[in-house]
Amino acid sequence: MTGTVFAVVMLAALLHAGWNAMVKGGADKAAAMTAVIVGQGLFALVLLPFASFPAPEVWPWLLAGVVLHLGYNVFLIQAYRFGDLTQVYPIARGASPLLVVLGTALFFHQSFSTFELASILIISVGIASTSLARRADGLFQGKAALLALITGGFIAGYSIIDGHGARLAGSALGFYGWLAAIDGIVFLIGWGLVRPSVVRDALRLRKHFFLGGGASFTAYLLVVWAFTQAPIAHVTALRETSIVFALLIGVTVLNERINLAKVASTAMTISGAIMLRLHRN
C-alpha cells in the first residue's frame, strides 16, 4: 500500500467517523440516517454525468452492493437506538476486517502473510475491545452489541462486493456513483412507504443532508478508489481505524466518558495500522 492510498483511507476514516457522530447525535436516528443517505444520493446524481456507465457484467455486483448497503443502514439505525457511539461503532467496525479476510480468502482465494494477519487482528481486537469498557461503566447494552455485530457483517459483505465491482468497472466513481444514487432513491422510497414522517423529518435536517451526506459520499468514494489500488482487506482494516476519530468525537462533542481501557484499545488499533502501513510484500 502506497503512502497516497494510506493517507486517502485515513481521510475517509475521519469523514466516516464524523457523519456517524452526526447520526448518533440526532434526536431521531432514522431521520438523521435518511438525511445522510438521501444527501449522499444527491451528491452522486450531481457527479453521474462525469462517470462512466457500468457495463452489463458490473450490474449484478452493483445491485448486490445496494442490497448490502441498505441492510447496513437499517441495522445501524437500530443499533444506535439502543447503544451509544462508543459501543456500537467499535463492534460494527471491529468485526468487519476479520470477516473481509475470511470472505476474500474463501471466495477469491486471497492469501495473507502472517504479518498481515497479525496486523489486521490487532486492529480488529483494538477496535472491538473499546466497546468492552462500556460493561465496566454499567452501560453495555447486549441488544445494541448484537445489532452492531450484524451491522459488521453487512460492512464486510459490501466491502468485498464493492471492491471487486469497482475493479471490474474500472472506475470508482462509475461504480459507486450509481450505487449511491440507487441506494438513496430506494432508501427514500422505502421510508416513504413505511414511515412517511421519517422522510418529512429528514428533509428538515439540512446539516445532515448536506454535510453528513457529503461526508458519507466522499468517504466511501475514497475507500472504493482505494479498493482498486490495494488489497480489500488492507483498506478495510485501515478504514476501521476511524474508531480513533469516533472516540475523540464521542468524548469532546457528545460528552461520552473515556477511561484507561479505551485509551489502551486506541493505542492497540493505531499500532496495528502502523504495522500494516509498514508491511512490504
XYZ file of N, CA and C in Angstrom:
843
model
N 0.846 -1.190 0.000
C 0.000 0.000 0.000
C 0.885 1.245 0.000
N 0.670 2.131 -0.958
C 1.471 3.343 -1.057
C 1.059 4.365 -0.003
N 1.935 5.359 0.188
C 1.623 6.416 1.134
C 0.383 7.199 0.748
N 0.161 7.369 -0.557
C -1.025 8.096 -1.024
C -2.300 7.362 -0.662
N -2.323 6.064 -0.917
C -3.503 5.268 -0.585
C -3.742 5.282 0.920
N -2.674 5.148 1.696
C -2.786 5.171 3.155
C -3.414 6.483 3.618
N -2.933 7.610 3.098
C -3.447 8.921 3.501
C -4.904 9.092 3.097
N -5.267 8.616 1.908
C -6.646 8.714 1.428
C -7.587 7.923 2.331
N -7.171 6.727 2.718
C -8.016 5.893 3.580
C -8.169 6.524 4.961
N -7.125 7.131 5.478
C -7.221 7.781 6.786
C -8.144 9.000 6.732
N -8.111 9.738 5.620
C -9.045 10.847 5.448
C -10.469 10.323 5.405
N -10.685 9.222 4.692
C -12.018 8.600 4.637
C -12.476 8.179 6.029
N -11.543 7.671 6.846
C -11.880 7.253 8.203
C -12.366 8.435 9.039
N -11.696 9.574 8.900
C -12.105 10.778 9.635
C -13.495 11.232 9.205
N -13.746 11.277 7.914
C -15.053 11.693 7.404
C -16.146 10.718 7.856
N -15.828 9.431 7.855
C -16.812 8.422 8.246
C -17.201 8.562 9.716
N -16.212 8.765 10.571
C -16.498 8.958 11.992
C -17.348 10.209 12.203
N -17.090 11.240 11.401
C -17.839 12.491 11.533
C -19.312 12.338 11.237
N -19.649 11.654 10.126
C -21.074 11.547 9.818
C -21.777 10.562 10.735
N -21.067 9.560 11.234
C -21.669 8.659 12.222
C -22.003 9.407 13.509
N -21.129 10.307 13.916
C -21.387 11.104 15.110
C -22.604 12.007 14.904
N -22.782 12.537 13.687
C -23.950 13.361 13.400
C -25.230 12.552 13.546
N -25.227 11.307 13.054
C -26.412 10.449 13.158
C -26.696 10.127 14.614
N -25.654 9.736 15.358
C -25.834 9.389 16.760
C -26.293 10.586 17.566
N -25.794 11.779 17.235
C -26.140 12.969 17.984
C -27.533 13.492 17.710
N -28.191 13.002 16.655
C -29.533 13.451 16.332
C -30.578 12.819 17.226
N -31.662 13.543 17.484
C -32.739 13.017 18.341
C -33.451 11.857 17.663
N -33.661 11.941 16.365
C -34.328 10.883 15.594
C -33.284 10.225 14.702
N -32.838 9.028 15.113
C -31.766 8.344 14.379
C -32.193 7.972 12.968
N -33.453 7.554 12.807
C -33.938 7.157 11.483
C -33.962 8.352 10.539
N -34.438 9.505 11.022
C -34.487 10.708 10.191
C -33.077 11.186 9.855
N -32.175 11.131 10.849
C -30.802 11.569 10.614
C -30.112 10.688 9.578
N -30.265 9.368 9.703
C -29.657 8.451 8.745
C -30.256 8.646 7.358
N -31.574 8.823 7.287
C -32.233 9.040 5.999
C -31.706 10.302 5.327
N -31.524 11.360 6.112
C -30.999 12.609 5.558
C -29.604 12.403 4.975
N -28.771 11.644 5.683
C -27.408 11.384 5.211
C -27.421 10.556 3.929
N -28.222 9.482 3.914
C -28.250 8.587 2.757
C -28.831 9.283 1.530
N -29.904 10.052 1.728
C -30.500 10.769 0.599
C -29.551 11.867 0.116
N -28.889 12.549 1.051
C -27.904 13.559 0.673
C -26.747 12.947 -0.098
N -26.329 11.768 0.338
C -25.282 11.031 -0.363
C -25.708 10.725 -1.796
N -26.976 10.317 -1.955
C -27.506 10.031 -3.289
C -27.558 11.264 -4.167
N -27.856 12.410 -3.559
C -27.906 13.665 -4.319
C -26.525 14.024 -4.850
N -25.507 13.891 -4.006
C -24.138 14.155 -4.457
C -23.763 13.220 -5.598
N -24.206 11.971 -5.511
C -23.916 11.009 -6.569
C -24.580 11.417 -7.880
N -25.832 11.839 -7.809
C -26.559 12.246 -9.019
C -25.886 13.432 -9.703
N -25.359 14.348 -8.897
C -24.681 15.519 -9.452
C -23.438 15.102 -10.233
N -22.748 14.060 -9.747
C -21.485 13.641 -10.357
C -21.649 12.565 -11.429
N -22.832 11.966 -11.538
C -23.017 10.885 -12.506
C -22.718 11.283 -13.957
N -23.012 12.527 -14.383
C -22.655 12.903 -15.765
C -21.166 12.774 -16.063
N -20.352 12.781 -15.009
C -18.907 12.683 -15.203
C -18.405 11.248 -15.021
N -19.328 10.319 -14.755
C -18.944 8.933 -14.502
C -19.310 8.053 -15.687
N -18.537 7.011 -15.872
C -18.836 6.065 -16.942
C -20.026 5.183 -16.555
N -20.814 4.784 -17.549
C -21.959 3.909 -17.289
C -21.456 2.475 -17.129
N -21.858 1.796 -16.033
C -21.342 0.435 -15.793
C -21.710 -0.538 -16.910
N -20.783 -1.399 -17.257
C -21.028 -2.445 -18.257
C -22.001 -3.475 -17.692
N -22.671 -4.250 -18.542
C -23.665 -5.236 -18.068
C -23.126 -6.189 -17.010
N -21.880 -6.622 -17.147
C -21.337 -7.578 -16.180
C -21.078 -6.960 -14.808
N -21.134 -5.629 -14.715
C -20.910 -4.942 -13.445
C -22.194 -4.856 -12.621
N -23.345 -4.848 -13.282
C -24.613 -4.586 -12.599
C -24.979 -5.591 -11.512
N -24.717 -6.901 -11.676
C -25.007 -7.817 -10.558
C -24.246 -7.450 -9.287
N -22.987 -7.026 -9.439
C -22.199 -6.594 -8.298
C -22.769 -5.303 -7.708
N -23.160 -4.405 -8.590
C -23.676 -3.118 -8.147
C -24.979 -3.285 -7.369
N -25.889 -4.093 -7.886
C -27.176 -4.301 -7.216
C -27.012 -5.069 -5.909
N -26.066 -6.016 -5.883
C -25.779 -6.722 -4.633
C -25.249 -5.739 -3.593
N -24.432 -4.796 -4.050
C -23.922 -3.770 -3.151
C -25.038 -2.911 -2.587
N -26.021 -2.559 -3.421
C -27.159 -1.761 -2.960
C -27.890 -2.477 -1.836
N -28.156 -3.766 -2.011
C -28.869 -4.551 -1.001
C -28.087 -4.578 0.316
N -26.784 -4.805 0.224
C -25.967 -4.885 1.434
C -25.840 -3.529 2.128
N -25.743 -2.457 1.362
C -25.698 -1.119 1.966
C -27.012 -0.786 2.663
N -28.125 -1.178 2.075
C -29.418 -0.935 2.708
C -29.524 -1.700 4.025
N -29.071 -2.956 4.020
C -29.078 -3.738 5.254
C -28.214 -3.096 6.327
N -27.065 -2.617 5.920
C -26.166 -1.931 6.852
C -26.837 -0.705 7.459
N -27.479 0.111 6.632
C -28.110 1.332 7.115
C -29.226 1.027 8.114
N -30.054 0.031 7.801
C -31.185 -0.328 8.666
C -30.685 -0.824 10.024
N -29.709 -1.716 10.026
C -29.231 -2.272 11.293
C -28.435 -1.246 12.092
N -27.752 -0.332 11.424
C -27.021 0.713 12.137
C -27.986 1.645 12.865
N -29.086 1.980 12.218
C -30.106 2.813 12.863
C -30.602 2.140 14.130
N -30.929 0.855 14.032
C -31.444 0.126 15.188
C -30.399 0.027 16.294
N -29.148 -0.198 15.917
C -28.086 -0.311 16.923
C -27.918 0.994 17.690
N -27.994 2.131 16.998
C -27.840 3.423 17.656
C -29.044 3.777 18.532
N -30.144 3.089 18.333
C -31.298 3.311 19.208
C -31.049 2.755 20.603
N -30.211 1.714 20.709
C -30.007 1.033 21.984
C -28.621 1.247 22.589
N -27.654 1.678 21.817
C -26.301 1.855 22.341
C -25.704 3.166 21.882
N -24.639 3.614 22.565
C -24.039 4.890 22.188
C -22.934 4.688 21.152
N -22.398 5.786 20.677
C -21.413 5.761 19.603
C -20.192 4.927 19.959
N -19.727 5.047 21.222
C -18.513 4.355 21.628
C -18.734 2.887 21.960
N -19.972 2.397 21.848
C -20.210 0.956 21.928
C -20.516 0.378 20.553
N -21.488 0.962 19.872
C -21.937 0.435 18.582
C -20.841 0.503 17.533
N -20.214 1.664 17.412
C -19.221 1.874 16.362
C -18.052 0.891 16.448
N -17.465 0.662 17.644
C -16.324 -0.262 17.709
C -16.676 -1.699 17.340
N -17.816 -2.188 17.786
C -18.182 -3.573 17.485
C -18.426 -3.751 15.994
N -19.200 -2.844 15.407
C -19.521 -2.949 13.979
C -18.258 -2.845 13.126
N -17.417 -1.885 13.444
C -16.229 -1.671 12.624
C -15.129 -2.680 12.953
N -15.088 -3.175 14.194
C -14.055 -4.122 14.577
C -14.252 -5.502 13.980
N -15.500 -5.894 13.795
C -15.781 -7.231 13.256
C -15.484 -7.324 11.766
N -15.673 -6.244 11.041
C -15.622 -6.308 9.577
C -14.261 -6.676 8.987
N -13.106 -6.179 9.505
C -11.843 -6.564 8.864
C -11.588 -8.064 8.873
N -11.873 -8.721 9.989
C -11.662 -10.168 10.062
C -12.606 -10.908 9.130
N -13.847 -10.429 9.028
C -14.815 -11.054 8.126
C -14.406 -10.856 6.666
N -13.820 -9.714 6.352
C -13.342 -9.468 4.992
C -12.187 -10.406 4.656
N -11.273 -10.578 5.591
C -10.172 -11.521 5.382
C -10.717 -12.913 5.090
N -11.685 -13.352 5.897
C -12.286 -14.673 5.707
C -12.993 -14.763 4.358
N -13.759 -13.728 4.019
C -14.516 -13.744 2.763
C -13.625 -13.730 1.531
N -12.619 -12.890 1.525
C -11.732 -12.823 0.353
C -10.891 -14.089 0.216
N -10.552 -14.710 1.357
C -9.784 -15.959 1.304
C -10.638 -17.109 0.773
N -11.892 -17.172 1.210
C -12.766 -18.273 0.819
C -13.255 -18.156 -0.621
N -13.674 -16.965 -1.011
C -14.347 -16.801 -2.301
C -13.438 -16.276 -3.416
N -12.343 -15.618 -3.052
C -11.466 -15.054 -4.076
C -10.029 -15.548 -3.949
N -9.829 -16.524 -3.056
C -8.533 -17.196 -2.905
C -7.397 -16.218 -2.623
N -7.717 -15.161 -1.884
C -6.699 -14.200 -1.473
C -5.849 -14.805 -0.362
N -4.537 -14.699 -0.459
C -3.658 -15.218 0.579
C -3.056 -14.061 1.366
N -2.748 -14.316 2.630
C -2.205 -13.290 3.514
C -0.991 -13.832 4.246
N -0.006 -12.970 4.436
C 1.162 -13.369 5.207
C 0.821 -13.342 6.698
N 1.664 -13.963 7.484
C 1.461 -13.964 8.937
C 1.481 -12.546 9.484
N 2.370 -11.704 8.952
C 2.470 -10.319 9.408
C 1.185 -9.547 9.089
N 0.644 -9.761 7.894
C -0.610 -9.096 7.512
C -1.753 -9.507 8.439
N -1.876 -10.814 8.665
C -2.951 -11.315 9.521
C -2.811 -10.782 10.941
N -1.577 -10.730 11.432
C -1.350 -10.211 12.778
C -1.734 -8.736 12.865
N -1.388 -7.958 11.839
C -1.713 -6.525 11.829
C -3.219 -6.313 11.832
N -3.931 -7.049 10.982
C -5.385 -6.909 10.889
C -6.057 -7.375 12.172
N -5.535 -8.464 12.762
C -6.097 -8.959 14.019
C -5.922 -7.935 15.135
N -4.761 -7.310 15.201
C -4.512 -6.296 16.232
C -5.467 -5.114 16.068
N -5.681 -4.698 14.822
C -6.617 -3.595 14.567
C -8.019 -3.977 15.022
N -8.475 -5.166 14.644
C -9.832 -5.601 14.983
C -10.028 -5.738 16.489
N -9.060 -6.358 17.148
C -9.168 -6.529 18.602
C -9.127 -5.175 19.296
N -8.251 -4.296 18.827
C -8.175 -2.965 19.410
C -9.479 -2.201 19.273
N -10.092 -2.283 18.097
C -11.358 -1.591 17.857
C -12.466 -2.175 18.719
N -12.643 -3.501 18.637
C -13.748 -4.151 19.338
C -13.612 -4.030 20.856
N -12.389 -4.079 21.370
C -12.206 -4.027 22.816
C -12.588 -2.679 23.406
N -12.641 -1.655 22.563
C -13.082 -0.341 23.045
C -14.484 -0.416 23.636
N -15.335 -1.228 23.026
C -16.723 -1.330 23.479
C -16.842 -2.070 24.801
N -15.872 -2.929 25.143
C -15.957 -3.708 26.364
C -15.853 -2.831 27.602
N -15.259 -1.668 27.442
C -15.171 -0.743 28.572
C -16.544 -0.286 29.025
N -17.512 -0.385 28.115
C -18.872 0.035 28.475
C -19.470 -0.862 29.548
N -19.047 -2.158 29.607
C -19.553 -3.054 30.633
C -19.081 -2.590 32.014
N -17.836 -2.137 32.094
C -17.308 -1.638 33.361
C -18.059 -0.391 33.823
N -18.535 0.397 32.862
C -19.293 1.605 33.206
C -20.740 1.280 33.573
N -21.145 0.026 33.366
C -22.526 -0.343 33.593
C -23.432 0.105 32.473
N -22.846 0.438 31.308
C -23.631 0.983 30.207
C -23.609 0.086 28.979
N -23.131 -1.140 29.139
C -23.062 -2.053 27.998
C -24.460 -2.575 27.681
N -24.881 -2.466 26.436
C -26.202 -2.905 26.018
C -26.077 -4.121 25.111
N -26.548 -5.268 25.592
C -26.422 -6.503 24.830
C -27.115 -6.464 23.492
N -28.316 -5.871 23.447
C -29.061 -5.804 22.197
C -28.327 -4.933 21.183
N -27.783 -3.824 21.656
C -27.021 -2.945 20.763
C -25.793 -3.667 20.233
N -25.145 -4.471 21.088
C -23.951 -5.207 20.672
C -24.282 -6.213 19.572
N -25.396 -6.930 19.722
C -25.809 -7.909 18.712
C -26.123 -7.224 17.389
N -26.862 -6.126 17.449
C -27.198 -5.386 16.233
C -25.935 -4.823 15.571
N -24.990 -4.384 16.395
C -23.735 -3.859 15.859
C -22.930 -4.961 15.180
N -22.960 -6.165 15.742
C -22.237 -7.289 15.151
C -22.834 -7.654 13.791
N -24.162 -7.655 13.701
C -24.822 -7.913 12.415
C -24.463 -6.822 11.417
N -24.421 -5.587 11.896
C -24.011 -4.464 11.046
C -22.604 -4.693 10.491
N -21.724 -5.221 11.336
C -20.365 -5.530 10.899
C -20.335 -6.555 9.778
N -21.266 -7.513 9.828
C -21.368 -8.492 8.749
C -21.749 -7.848 7.433
N -22.678 -6.892 7.483
C -23.056 -6.171 6.268
C -21.888 -5.326 5.750
N -21.121 -4.729 6.657
C -19.958 -3.935 6.248
C -18.972 -4.806 5.482
N -18.695 -5.977 6.027
C -17.760 -6.893 5.368
C -18.288 -7.306 3.997
N -19.582 -7.611 3.944
C -20.177 -8.041 2.683
C -20.093 -6.979 1.604
N -20.495 -5.751 1.938
C -20.471 -4.729 0.881
C -19.048 -4.299 0.542
N -18.111 -4.423 1.486
C -16.723 -4.083 1.185
C -16.161 -5.016 0.111
N -16.418 -6.312 0.274
C -15.925 -7.295 -0.696
C -16.600 -7.101 -2.048
N -17.915 -6.954 -2.037
C -18.674 -6.786 -3.278
C -18.277 -5.502 -3.997
N -18.201 -4.400 -3.267
C -17.874 -3.105 -3.876
C -16.446 -3.081 -4.403
N -15.536 -3.701 -3.651
C -14.150 -3.722 -4.102
C -13.986 -4.432 -5.431
N -14.594 -5.594 -5.548
C -14.479 -6.346 -6.792
C -15.338 -5.735 -7.898
N -16.471 -5.161 -7.540
C -17.302 -4.494 -8.538
C -16.614 -3.289 -9.147
N -15.943 -2.486 -8.302
C -15.233 -1.301 -8.791
C -14.055 -1.697 -9.677
N -13.368 -2.772 -9.307
C -12.259 -3.249 -10.136
C -12.776 -3.708 -11.499
N -13.914 -4.381 -11.485
C -14.495 -4.847 -12.740
C -14.955 -3.671 -13.598
N -15.512 -2.653 -12.941
C -15.988 -1.467 -13.661
C -14.831 -0.626 -14.184
N -13.693 -0.682 -13.515
C -12.545 0.124 -13.921
C -12.651 1.573 -13.516
N -13.624 1.904 -12.653
C -13.827 3.283 -12.231
C -14.537 3.299 -10.886
N -13.918 3.938 -9.879
C -14.545 4.037 -8.560
C -15.810 4.878 -8.632
N -15.746 6.021 -9.324
C -16.922 6.883 -9.443
C -17.994 6.226 -10.298
N -17.590 5.559 -11.364
C -18.554 4.890 -12.223
C -19.329 3.815 -11.497
N -18.683 3.139 -10.557
C -19.366 2.094 -9.782
C -20.125 2.686 -8.607
N -19.409 3.424 -7.746
C -20.047 3.892 -6.526
C -21.043 5.013 -6.772
N -20.821 5.836 -7.803
C -21.782 6.894 -8.103
C -23.167 6.322 -8.360
N -23.229 5.282 -9.198
C -24.515 4.650 -9.485
C -25.074 3.932 -8.264
N -24.205 3.282 -7.506
C -24.666 2.575 -6.307
C -25.276 3.549 -5.303
N -24.592 4.662 -5.049
C -25.076 5.639 -4.074
C -26.378 6.280 -4.523
N -26.500 6.555 -5.816
C -27.731 7.155 -6.335
C -28.913 6.201 -6.163
N -28.717 4.945 -6.525
C -29.790 3.956 -6.386
C -30.114 3.727 -4.915
N -29.092 3.641 -4.092
C -29.275 3.429 -2.653
C -30.110 4.554 -2.045
N -29.796 5.794 -2.408
C -30.538 6.929 -1.874
C -31.989 6.922 -2.294
N -32.248 6.592 -3.553
C -33.624 6.560 -4.060
C -34.432 5.458 -3.389
N -33.833 4.258 -3.303
C -34.530 3.128 -2.677
C -34.792 3.400 -1.200
N -33.806 3.959 -0.513
C -33.965 4.268 0.913
C -35.078 5.287 1.123
N -35.124 6.302 0.266
C -36.153 7.338 0.368
C -37.538 6.759 0.120
N -37.678 5.935 -0.918
C -38.970 5.321 -1.226
C -39.399 4.370 -0.111
N -38.434 3.592 0.399
C -38.741 2.638 1.457
C -39.305 3.298 2.699
N -38.630 4.325 3.191
C -39.142 5.034 4.362
C -40.434 5.771 4.039
N -40.556 6.262 2.796
C -41.779 6.956 2.402
C -42.996 6.044 2.472
N -42.803 4.767 2.189
C -43.906 3.805 2.242
C -44.176 3.313 3.660
N -43.099 3.129 4.429
C -43.239 2.559 5.772
C -43.532 3.621 6.823
N -42.756 4.696 6.801
C -42.927 5.772 7.790
C -42.722 7.115 7.102
N -43.757 7.655 6.463
C -43.628 8.936 5.742
C -43.113 10.072 6.615
N -43.401 10.015 7.914
C -42.960 11.087 8.812
C -41.441 11.167 8.881
N -40.768 10.005 8.716
C -39.307 9.994 8.748
C -38.741 10.812 7.595
N -39.343 10.664 6.421
C -38.889 11.413 5.254
C -39.096 12.901 5.460
N -40.250 13.270 5.984
C -40.528 14.688 6.240
C -39.524 15.270 7.234
N -39.267 14.521 8.300
C -38.312 15.000 9.310
C -36.896 15.058 8.743
N -36.552 14.083 7.892
C -35.211 14.030 7.318
C -34.937 15.236 6.435
N -35.921 15.648 5.672
C -35.730 16.769 4.748
C -35.545 18.093 5.479
N -35.868 18.125 6.776
C -35.652 19.338 7.568
C -34.234 19.404 8.137
N -33.541 18.266 8.116
C -32.193 18.196 8.700
C -31.154 18.587 7.651
N -31.053 19.870 7.392
C -30.191 20.340 6.308
C -28.720 20.049 6.576
N -28.299 20.159 7.835
C -26.898 19.875 8.154
C -26.576 18.416 7.863
N -27.461 17.513 8.240
C -27.255 16.099 7.961
C -27.310 15.822 6.459
N -28.233 16.514 5.797
C -28.441 16.293 4.368
C -27.201 16.690 3.566
N -26.691 17.887 3.828
C -25.576 18.389 3.030
C -24.212 17.989 3.607
N -23.968 18.290 4.876
C -22.671 17.973 5.463
C -22.499 16.465 5.667
N -23.514 15.841 6.278
C -23.448 14.403 6.511
C -23.442 13.622 5.209
N -24.327 13.999 4.294
C -24.388 13.313 3.009
C -23.115 13.496 2.204
N -22.580 14.709 2.222
C -21.333 14.973 1.501
C -20.164 14.214 2.092
N -20.088 14.181 3.437
C -19.007 13.449 4.101
C -19.110 11.957 3.832
N -20.329 11.426 3.879
C -20.542 9.994 3.646
C -20.169 9.612 2.223
N -20.616 10.413 1.254
C -20.324 10.105 -0.143
C -18.824 10.181 -0.413
N -18.197 11.253 0.059
C -16.763 11.433 -0.181
C -15.950 10.333 0.488
N -16.306 10.009 1.727
C -15.565 8.999 2.483
C -15.566 7.658 1.755
N -16.748 7.227 1.331
C -16.786 5.889 0.741
C -16.283 5.883 -0.703
N -16.416 6.998 -1.407
C -15.832 7.079 -2.745
C -14.314 6.918 -2.658
N -13.708 7.542 -1.652
C -12.263 7.402 -1.445
C -11.901 5.957 -1.124
N -12.737 5.305 -0.324
C -12.483 3.910 0.038
C -12.602 3.003 -1.185
N -13.632 3.215 -1.998
C -13.812 2.395 -3.201
C -12.632 2.584 -4.147
N -12.164 3.822 -4.266
C -10.967 4.047 -5.085
C -9.780 3.272 -4.513
N -9.636 3.301 -3.193
C -8.539 2.579 -2.551
C -8.657 1.076 -2.780
N -9.897 0.567 -2.848
C -10.104 -0.854 -3.130
C -9.491 -1.255 -4.479
N -9.473 -0.305 -5.409
C -8.918 -0.607 -6.737
C -7.396 -0.487 -6.765
N -6.806 0.026 -5.676
C -5.370 0.274 -5.647
C -4.609 -0.645 -4.696
N -5.312 -1.260 -3.749
C -4.664 -2.064 -2.710
C -5.589 -3.208 -2.311
N -5.072 -4.228 -1.598
C -5.915 -5.339 -1.164
C -7.118 -4.862 -0.344
N -8.275 -5.426 -0.618
C -9.507 -5.006 0.046
C -9.405 -5.151 1.554
N -8.820 -6.248 2.019
C -8.696 -6.469 3.464
C -7.824 -5.401 4.121
N -6.767 -4.961 3.445
C -5.892 -3.916 3.981
C -6.667 -2.600 4.111
N -7.376 -2.253 3.050
C -8.128 -0.995 3.044
C -9.211 -1.014 4.115
N -9.931 -2.138 4.218
C -10.996 -2.253 5.213
C -10.451 -2.094 6.623
N -9.333 -2.770 6.917
C -8.749 -2.689 8.253
C -8.327 -1.263 8.589
N -7.670 -0.587 7.649
C -7.237 0.787 7.902
C -8.417 1.739 8.019
N -9.444 1.516 7.205
C -10.629 2.383 7.279
C -11.254 2.324 8.665
N -11.198 1.148 9.296
C -11.849 0.999 10.586
C -11.084 1.657 11.729
N -9.899 2.178 11.436
C -9.218 2.977 12.461
C -9.971 4.283 12.694
N -11.056 4.472 11.968
C -11.944 5.621 12.220
C -12.460 5.600 13.653
N -12.335 4.441 14.335
C -12.734 4.373 15.743
C -11.964 5.391 16.576
N -10.716 5.662 16.191
C -9.918 6.645 16.921
C -10.576 8.015 16.819
N -11.010 8.371 15.621
C -11.690 9.651 15.424
C -13.065 9.643 16.092
N -13.776 8.496 16.022
C -15.090 8.394 16.655
C -14.981 8.559 18.165
N -13.932 7.987 18.739
C -13.726 8.103 20.186
C -13.497 9.563 20.578
N -12.659 10.263 19.816
C -12.394 11.666 20.111
C -13.659 12.516 19.977
N -14.453 12.243 18.933
C -15.692 12.989 18.738
C -16.688 12.665 19.847
N -16.783 11.376 20.200
C -17.712 10.971 21.252
C -17.411 11.653 22.571
N -16.135 11.797 22.887
C -15.738 12.396 24.157
C -15.853 13.915 24.125
N -15.360 14.548 23.059
C -15.288 16.010 23.022
C -16.591 16.682 22.588
N -17.356 16.008 21.736
C -18.581 16.622 21.200
C -19.844 16.052 21.846
N -19.899 14.714 21.990
C -21.100 14.071 22.520
C -21.041 13.842 24.028
N -19.935 14.257 24.658
C -19.777 14.157 26.117
C -19.883 12.732 26.647
N -19.379 11.766 25.868
C -19.337 10.385 26.336
C -18.053 10.188 27.138
N -18.106 9.271 28.112
C -16.979 9.099 29.029
C -15.825 8.312 28.403
N -14.615 8.585 28.898
C -13.430 7.860 28.454
C -12.697 7.329 29.685
N -11.995 6.216 29.528
C -11.219 5.667 30.622
C -9.927 5.062 30.072
N -9.130 4.501 30.977
C -7.826 3.965 30.588
C -7.967 2.807 29.595
N -9.027 2.001 29.743
C -9.228 0.862 28.841
C -9.426 1.335 27.405
N -10.146 2.412 27.231
C -10.375 2.944 25.886
C -9.080 3.500 25.286
N -8.289 4.126 26.133
C -7.008 4.650 25.663
C -6.116 3.504 25.202
N -6.093 2.411 25.982
C -5.277 1.249 25.628
C -5.764 0.620 24.330
N -7.086 0.527 24.153
C -7.654 -0.039 22.930
C -7.299 0.807 21.721
N -7.348 2.118 21.900
C -6.992 3.028 20.816
C -5.528 2.862 20.433
N -4.660 2.728 21.439
C -3.235 2.536 21.165
C -2.995 1.240 20.391
N -3.737 0.191 20.726
C -3.607 -1.084 20.018
C -4.037 -0.929 18.564
N -5.142 -0.228 18.340
C -5.641 -0.007 16.982
C -4.619 0.749 16.137
N -4.056 1.801 16.710
C -3.060 2.590 15.991
C -1.815 1.754 15.695
N -1.430 0.914 16.647
C -0.255 0.053 16.444
C -0.466 -0.891 15.270
N -1.668 -1.474 15.177
C -1.969 -2.367 14.060
C -1.931 -1.634 12.732
N -2.439 -0.400 12.720
C -2.430 0.397 11.487
C -1.001 0.701 11.049
N -0.140 1.019 12.011
C 1.261 1.304 11.686
C 1.939 0.052 11.133
N 1.659 -1.103 11.745
C 2.228 -2.359 11.265
C 1.808 -2.636 9.823
N 0.510 -2.409 9.532
C 0.005 -2.670 8.196
C 0.630 -1.714 7.184
N 0.838 -0.475 7.610
C 1.461 0.501 6.712
C 2.905 0.138 6.419
N 3.591 -0.431 7.398
C 4.995 -0.767 7.229
C 5.215 -2.087 6.514
N 4.117 -2.831 6.311
C 4.252 -4.146 5.673
C 4.732 -4.011 4.237
N 5.600 -4.906 3.831
C 6.066 -4.952 2.448
C 5.889 -6.362 1.943
N 5.353 -6.505 0.747
C 5.165 -7.830 0.171
C 6.534 -8.461 -0.131
